[in-house]
Short mmCIF file of C-alpha atoms in Angstrom, two decimals:
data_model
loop_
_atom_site.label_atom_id
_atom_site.label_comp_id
_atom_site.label_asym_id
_atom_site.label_seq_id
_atom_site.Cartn_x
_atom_site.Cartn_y
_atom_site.Cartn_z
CA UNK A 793 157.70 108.75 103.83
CA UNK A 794 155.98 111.40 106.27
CA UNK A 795 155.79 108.60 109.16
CA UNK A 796 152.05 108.32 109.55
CA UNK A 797 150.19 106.66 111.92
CA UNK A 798 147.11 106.73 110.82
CA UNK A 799 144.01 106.92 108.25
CA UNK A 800 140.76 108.68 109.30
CA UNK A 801 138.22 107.62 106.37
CA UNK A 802 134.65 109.55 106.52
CA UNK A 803 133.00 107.69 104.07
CA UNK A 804 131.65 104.09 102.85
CA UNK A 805 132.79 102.46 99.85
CA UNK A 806 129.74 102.95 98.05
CA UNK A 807 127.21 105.62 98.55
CA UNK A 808 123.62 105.66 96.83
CA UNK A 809 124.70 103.12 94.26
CA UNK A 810 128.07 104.96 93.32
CA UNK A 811 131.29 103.55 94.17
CA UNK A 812 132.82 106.88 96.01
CA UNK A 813 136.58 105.08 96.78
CA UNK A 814 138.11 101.89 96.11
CA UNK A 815 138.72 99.23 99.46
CA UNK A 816 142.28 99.70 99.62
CA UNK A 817 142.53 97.59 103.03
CA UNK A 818 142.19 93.46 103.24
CA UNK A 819 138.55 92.14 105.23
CA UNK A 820 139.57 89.43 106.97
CA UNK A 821 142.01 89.05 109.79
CA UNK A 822 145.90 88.05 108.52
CA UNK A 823 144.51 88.70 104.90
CA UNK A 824 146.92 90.21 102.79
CA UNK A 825 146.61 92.77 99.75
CA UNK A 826 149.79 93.43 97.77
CA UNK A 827 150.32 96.08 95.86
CA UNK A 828 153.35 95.65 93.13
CA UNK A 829 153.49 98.91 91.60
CA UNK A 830 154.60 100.81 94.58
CA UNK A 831 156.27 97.92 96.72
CA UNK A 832 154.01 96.97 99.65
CA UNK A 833 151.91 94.70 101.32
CA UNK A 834 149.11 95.45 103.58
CA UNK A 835 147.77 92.64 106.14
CA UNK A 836 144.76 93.23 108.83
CA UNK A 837 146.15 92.26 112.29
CA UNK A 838 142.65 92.98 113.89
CA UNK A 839 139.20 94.86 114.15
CA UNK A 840 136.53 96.55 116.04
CA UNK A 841 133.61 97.32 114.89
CA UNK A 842 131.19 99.62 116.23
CA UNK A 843 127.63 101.00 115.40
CA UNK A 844 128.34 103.47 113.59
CA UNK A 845 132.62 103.43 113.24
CA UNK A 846 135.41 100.90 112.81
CA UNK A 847 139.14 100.57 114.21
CA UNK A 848 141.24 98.22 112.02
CA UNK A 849 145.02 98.07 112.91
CA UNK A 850 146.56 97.29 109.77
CA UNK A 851 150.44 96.28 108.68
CA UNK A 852 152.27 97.85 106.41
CA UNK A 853 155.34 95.88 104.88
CA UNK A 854 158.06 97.30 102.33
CA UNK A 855 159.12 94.12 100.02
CA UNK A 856 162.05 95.53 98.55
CA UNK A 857 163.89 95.56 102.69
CA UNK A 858 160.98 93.53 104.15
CA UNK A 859 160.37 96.45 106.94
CA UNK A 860 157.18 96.81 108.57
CA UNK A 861 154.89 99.40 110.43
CA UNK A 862 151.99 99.30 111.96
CA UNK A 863 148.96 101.65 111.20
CA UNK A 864 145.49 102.69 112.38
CA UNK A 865 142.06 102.85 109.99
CA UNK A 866 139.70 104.79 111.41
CA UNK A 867 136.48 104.14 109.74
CA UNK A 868 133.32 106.29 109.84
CA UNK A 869 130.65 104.35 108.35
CA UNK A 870 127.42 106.49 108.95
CA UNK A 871 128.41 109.62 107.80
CA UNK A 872 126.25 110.64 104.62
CA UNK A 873 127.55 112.67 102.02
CA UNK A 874 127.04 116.46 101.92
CA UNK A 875 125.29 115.92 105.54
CA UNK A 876 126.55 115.65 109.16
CA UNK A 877 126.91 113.26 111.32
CA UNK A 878 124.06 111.85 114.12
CA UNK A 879 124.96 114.57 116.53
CA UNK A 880 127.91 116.24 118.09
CA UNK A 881 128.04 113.62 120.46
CA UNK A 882 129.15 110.67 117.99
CA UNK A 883 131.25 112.82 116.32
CA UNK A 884 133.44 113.85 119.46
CA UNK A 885 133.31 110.03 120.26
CA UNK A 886 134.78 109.51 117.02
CA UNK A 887 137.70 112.22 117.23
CA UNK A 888 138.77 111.00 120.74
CA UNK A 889 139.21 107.89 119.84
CA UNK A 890 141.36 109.12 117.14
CA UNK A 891 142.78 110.95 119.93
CA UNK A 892 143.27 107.96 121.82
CA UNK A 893 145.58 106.13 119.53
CA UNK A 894 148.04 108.52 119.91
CA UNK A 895 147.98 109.33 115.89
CA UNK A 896 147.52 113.11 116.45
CA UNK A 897 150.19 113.74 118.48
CA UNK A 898 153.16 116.10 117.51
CA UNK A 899 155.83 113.36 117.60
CA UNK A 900 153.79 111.75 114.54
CA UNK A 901 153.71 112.17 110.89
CA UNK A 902 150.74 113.74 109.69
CA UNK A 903 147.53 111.85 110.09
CA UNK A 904 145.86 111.05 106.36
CA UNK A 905 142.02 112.51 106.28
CA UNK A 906 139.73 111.43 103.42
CA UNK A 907 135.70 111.40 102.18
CA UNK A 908 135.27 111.54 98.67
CA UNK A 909 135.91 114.80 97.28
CA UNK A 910 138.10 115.29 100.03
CA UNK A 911 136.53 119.21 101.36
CA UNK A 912 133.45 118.51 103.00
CA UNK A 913 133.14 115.34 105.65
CA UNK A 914 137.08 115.91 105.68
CA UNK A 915 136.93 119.58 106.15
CA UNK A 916 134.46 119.52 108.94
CA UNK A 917 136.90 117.12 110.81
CA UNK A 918 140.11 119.16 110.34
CA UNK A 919 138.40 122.55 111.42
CA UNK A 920 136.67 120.68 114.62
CA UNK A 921 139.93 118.91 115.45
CA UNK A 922 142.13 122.32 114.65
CA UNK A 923 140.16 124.70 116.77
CA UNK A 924 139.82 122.32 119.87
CA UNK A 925 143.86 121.29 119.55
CA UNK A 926 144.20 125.95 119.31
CA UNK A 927 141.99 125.88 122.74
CA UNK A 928 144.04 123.31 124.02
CA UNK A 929 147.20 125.15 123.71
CA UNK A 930 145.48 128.58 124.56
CA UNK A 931 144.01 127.65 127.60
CA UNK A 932 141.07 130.04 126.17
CA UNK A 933 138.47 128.46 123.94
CA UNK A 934 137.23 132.49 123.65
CA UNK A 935 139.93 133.24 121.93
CA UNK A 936 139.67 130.77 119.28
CA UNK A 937 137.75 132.21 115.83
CA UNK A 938 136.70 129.42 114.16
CA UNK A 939 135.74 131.42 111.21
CA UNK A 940 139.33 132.90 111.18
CA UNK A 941 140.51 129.48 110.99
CA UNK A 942 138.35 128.14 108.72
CA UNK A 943 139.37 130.84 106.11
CA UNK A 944 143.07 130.04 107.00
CA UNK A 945 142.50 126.54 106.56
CA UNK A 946 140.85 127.35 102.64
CA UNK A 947 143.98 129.08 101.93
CA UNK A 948 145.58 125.81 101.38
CA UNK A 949 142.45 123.53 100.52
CA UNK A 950 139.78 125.23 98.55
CA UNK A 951 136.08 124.82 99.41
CA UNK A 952 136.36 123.45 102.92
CA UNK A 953 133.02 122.90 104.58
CA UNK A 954 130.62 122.61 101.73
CA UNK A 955 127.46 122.95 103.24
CA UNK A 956 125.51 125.73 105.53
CA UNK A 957 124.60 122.53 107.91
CA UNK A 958 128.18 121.03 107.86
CA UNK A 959 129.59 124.48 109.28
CA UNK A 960 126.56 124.68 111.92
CA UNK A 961 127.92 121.36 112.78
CA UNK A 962 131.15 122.40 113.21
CA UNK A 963 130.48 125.37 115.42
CA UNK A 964 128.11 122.67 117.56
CA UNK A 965 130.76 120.18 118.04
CA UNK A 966 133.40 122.73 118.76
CA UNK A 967 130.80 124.24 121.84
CA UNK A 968 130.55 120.88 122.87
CA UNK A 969 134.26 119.77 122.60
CA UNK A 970 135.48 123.24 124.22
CA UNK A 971 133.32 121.61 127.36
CA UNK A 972 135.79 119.14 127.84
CA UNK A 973 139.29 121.62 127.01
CA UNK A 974 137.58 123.77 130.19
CA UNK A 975 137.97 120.82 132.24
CA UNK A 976 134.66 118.47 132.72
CA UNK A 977 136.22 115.27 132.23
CA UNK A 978 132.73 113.49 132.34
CA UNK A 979 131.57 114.81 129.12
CA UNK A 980 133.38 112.00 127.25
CA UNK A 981 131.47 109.37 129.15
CA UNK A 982 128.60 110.84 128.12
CA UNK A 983 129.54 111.58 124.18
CA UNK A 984 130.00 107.25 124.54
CA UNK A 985 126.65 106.77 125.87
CA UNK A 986 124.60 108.94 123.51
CA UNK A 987 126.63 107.50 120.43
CA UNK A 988 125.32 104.44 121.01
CA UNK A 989 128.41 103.01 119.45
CA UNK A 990 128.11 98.84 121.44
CA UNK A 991 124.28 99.03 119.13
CA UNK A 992 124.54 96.38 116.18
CA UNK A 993 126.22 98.26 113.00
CA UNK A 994 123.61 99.35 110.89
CA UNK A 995 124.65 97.77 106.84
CA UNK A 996 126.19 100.62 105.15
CA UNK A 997 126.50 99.51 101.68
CA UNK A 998 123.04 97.52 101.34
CA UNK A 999 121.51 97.61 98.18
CA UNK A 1000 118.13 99.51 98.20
CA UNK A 1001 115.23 97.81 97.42
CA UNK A 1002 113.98 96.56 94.11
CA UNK A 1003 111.12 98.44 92.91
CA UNK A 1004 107.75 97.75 92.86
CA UNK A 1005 106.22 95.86 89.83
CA UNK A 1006 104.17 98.35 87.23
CA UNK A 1007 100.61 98.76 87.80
CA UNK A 1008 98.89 97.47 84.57
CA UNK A 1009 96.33 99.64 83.69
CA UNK A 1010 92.69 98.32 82.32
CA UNK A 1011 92.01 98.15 78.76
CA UNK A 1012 88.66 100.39 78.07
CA UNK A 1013 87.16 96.78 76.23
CA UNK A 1014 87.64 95.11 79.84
CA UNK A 1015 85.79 95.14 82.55
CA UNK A 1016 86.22 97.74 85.04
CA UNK A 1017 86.97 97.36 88.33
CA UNK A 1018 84.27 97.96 90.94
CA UNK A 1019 83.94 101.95 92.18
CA UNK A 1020 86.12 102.88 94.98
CA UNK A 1021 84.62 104.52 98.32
CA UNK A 1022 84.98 108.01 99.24
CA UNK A 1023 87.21 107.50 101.72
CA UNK A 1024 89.27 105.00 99.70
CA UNK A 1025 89.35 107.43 96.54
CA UNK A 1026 90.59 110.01 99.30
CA UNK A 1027 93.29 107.70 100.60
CA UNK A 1028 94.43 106.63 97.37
CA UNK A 1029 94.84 109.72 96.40
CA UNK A 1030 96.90 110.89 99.24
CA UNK A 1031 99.23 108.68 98.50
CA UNK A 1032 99.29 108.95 94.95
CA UNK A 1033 99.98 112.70 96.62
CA UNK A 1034 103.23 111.78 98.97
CA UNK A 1035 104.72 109.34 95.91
CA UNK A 1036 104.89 112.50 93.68
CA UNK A 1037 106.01 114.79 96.29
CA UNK A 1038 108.74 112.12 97.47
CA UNK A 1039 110.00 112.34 93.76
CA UNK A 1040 109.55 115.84 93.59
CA UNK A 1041 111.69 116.36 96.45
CA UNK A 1042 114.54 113.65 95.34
CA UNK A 1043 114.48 115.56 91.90
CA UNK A 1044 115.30 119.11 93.71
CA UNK A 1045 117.63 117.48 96.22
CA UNK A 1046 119.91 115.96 92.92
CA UNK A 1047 119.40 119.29 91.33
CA UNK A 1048 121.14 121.12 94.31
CA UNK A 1049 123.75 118.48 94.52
CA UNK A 1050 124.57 118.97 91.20
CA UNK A 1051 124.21 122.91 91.07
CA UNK A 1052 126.81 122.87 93.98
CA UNK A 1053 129.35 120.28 92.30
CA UNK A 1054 129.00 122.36 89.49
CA UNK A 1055 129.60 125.64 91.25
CA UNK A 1056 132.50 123.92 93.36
CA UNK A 1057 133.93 122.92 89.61
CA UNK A 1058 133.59 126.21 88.13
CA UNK A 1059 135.38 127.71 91.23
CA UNK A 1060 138.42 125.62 90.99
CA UNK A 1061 138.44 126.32 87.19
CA UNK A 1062 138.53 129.79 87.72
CA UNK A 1063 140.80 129.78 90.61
CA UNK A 1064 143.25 127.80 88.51
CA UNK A 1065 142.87 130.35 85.37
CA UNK A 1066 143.78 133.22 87.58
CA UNK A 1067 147.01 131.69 88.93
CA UNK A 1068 147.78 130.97 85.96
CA UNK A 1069 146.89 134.67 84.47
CA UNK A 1070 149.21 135.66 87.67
CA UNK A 1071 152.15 133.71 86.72
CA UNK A 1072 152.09 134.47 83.29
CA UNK A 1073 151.96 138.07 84.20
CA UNK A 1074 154.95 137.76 86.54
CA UNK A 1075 157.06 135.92 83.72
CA UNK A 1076 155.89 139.18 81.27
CA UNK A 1077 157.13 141.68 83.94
CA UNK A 1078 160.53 139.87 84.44
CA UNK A 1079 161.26 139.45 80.90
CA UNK A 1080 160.58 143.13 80.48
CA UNK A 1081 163.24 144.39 83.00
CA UNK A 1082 165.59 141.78 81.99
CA UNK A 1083 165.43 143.16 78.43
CA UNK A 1084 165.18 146.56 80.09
CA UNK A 1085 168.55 145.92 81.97
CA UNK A 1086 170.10 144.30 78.93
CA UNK A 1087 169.49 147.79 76.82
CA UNK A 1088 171.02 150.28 79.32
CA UNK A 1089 173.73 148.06 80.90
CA UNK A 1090 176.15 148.41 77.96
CA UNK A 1091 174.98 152.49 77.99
CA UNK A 1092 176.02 152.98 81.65
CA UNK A 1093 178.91 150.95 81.41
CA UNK A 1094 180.35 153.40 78.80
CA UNK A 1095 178.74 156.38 80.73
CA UNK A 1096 180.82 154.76 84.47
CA UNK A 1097 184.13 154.62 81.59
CA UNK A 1098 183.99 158.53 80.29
CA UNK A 1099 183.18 159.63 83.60
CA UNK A 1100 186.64 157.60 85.00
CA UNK A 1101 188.71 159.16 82.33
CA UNK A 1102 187.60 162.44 82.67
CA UNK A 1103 188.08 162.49 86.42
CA UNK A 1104 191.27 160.84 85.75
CA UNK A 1105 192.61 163.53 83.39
CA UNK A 1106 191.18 166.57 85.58
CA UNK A 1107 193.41 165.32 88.46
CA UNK A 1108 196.41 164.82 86.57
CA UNK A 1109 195.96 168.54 84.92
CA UNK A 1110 195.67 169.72 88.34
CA UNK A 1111 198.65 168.06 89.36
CA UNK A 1112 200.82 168.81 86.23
CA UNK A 1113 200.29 172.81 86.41
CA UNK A 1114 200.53 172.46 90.29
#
């Protein structure tokens, strides 16, 4: 419909044990996935995978008239939720490659950009890519505000950039990118070399590992096991130590996750309630000058009719006694 090109995706399928989007793309090569309800089929022509990204070229066929286009699916697969990627560097790597394809250019349809809530990994993208294309065409990178651009950008998707360390990100990346907009060329090379992108992938959706087996702990009728040393009591303890401060710290860490999701919630629920509080009152102030005009319309019109005759009969007085 909007001639795309492309799909940027920013996250893996599943992410600490959730499923966070559905595969929506075949895995093997001339694989095809149909999909009946809306009339296509999808086939993988080919792949590359990297360390930390993939590139799948995918075809996209109409049944109904049997057309076909193809399509890039750009896949970032080491990009954790509510964090940042491994550094600037990657990221850049990442974008230009994008670039690369040709996908971003004006002459396409717009380029589809998803995570999993769709405002963070997504947003950081958009505002990175937005602010370096706005240098681009300025010829200035100093005259570029991101955090103008960012607030622009909210205006039509609410929340954008959910995290303090996601916008830090984005400011970092868009130093580094500007670098390259002012006309050093070998930056690039060097975004590929720290990325480390020809390194073996690293298995994204692995499932942790099982948990230990419970300690069984001594009855008092049994016999006890044998004192421990001070320096084993000590080192037992320490770890007994960074176990409960590991948990401690997972327990805070889902806490904030939540408090934010939460927060982000409650903000779109109260964002929607005020639209709607807006539209109702607009509706209210219509229908009240519509009833308003409705009351003194017939009023005037009688008001416009006297007025007529009156004139009317004035001038023909005038004229008679003339």
């Amino acid at each position: 419909e909007q001639k795309s090109r492309a799909i940027v995706m920013l996250n893996r399928v599943i992410e600490k044990g959730s499923v966070k989007c559905e595969k929506y793309w075949p895995s093997t090569k001339d694989e095809t996935m149909s999909y009946e309800d809306t009339g296509f089929n999808l086939k993988l022509l080919c792949e590359d995978v990297k360390s930390y990204y993939t590139v799948r070229r995918l075809e996209l066929q109409r049944t109904s008239t049997g057309e076909t286009r193809e399509i890039y699916h750009f896949h970032y697969t080491t990009w954790p939720d509510f964090g940042v990627p491994e550094s600037p560097a990657s990221f850049l790597n990442f974008l230009f490659k994008v670039r690369e394809s040709g996908c971003l250019n004006s002459d396409c349809g717009p380029t589809i950009v998803h995570c999993s809530a769709g405002i963070g990994r997504s947003g950081t993208f958009s505002l990175v890519d937005t602010c370096l294309v706005l240098m681009e065409k300025r010829k200035d990178p100093s005259s570029v505000d991101i955090r103008e651009v960012l607030l622009e950008m909210r205006k039509y998707r609410m929340g954008l950039i959910q995290t303090p360390d996601q916008l830090r990100f984005s400011y970092m990346a868009v130093i580094e990118g500007a670098k390259y907009i002012m006309g050093d060329s070998s930056v690039q090379k060097r975004w590929k070399e720290l990325s480390n992108e020809d390194q073996e992938p690293i298995p994204g959706n692995a499932s942790p590992p099982p948990q230990p087996p419970k300690r069984a702990l001594p009855r008092q009728n049994e016999n006890r096991a044998p004192h421990l040393s001070v320096g084993e009591a000590t080192d037992a303890a320490n770890n007994i130590s960074t176990e409960e401060n590991s948990v401690q710290e997972k327990e805070i860490k889902a806490k904030y996750v939540n408090n934010i999701r939460k927060r982000h919630r409650e903000d779109r629920i109260a964002s929607t309630a005020q639209k709607v509080q807006r539209m109702k009152q607009k509706l209210n102030e219509t229908e009240v000058k519509r009833k308003r005009w409705l009351y003194w319309k017939p009023i005037l019109i009688n008001i416009a009719a006297v007025t007529t005759l009156a004139i009317g009969a004035i001038v023909c007085c005038s004229m008679y006694f003339q």
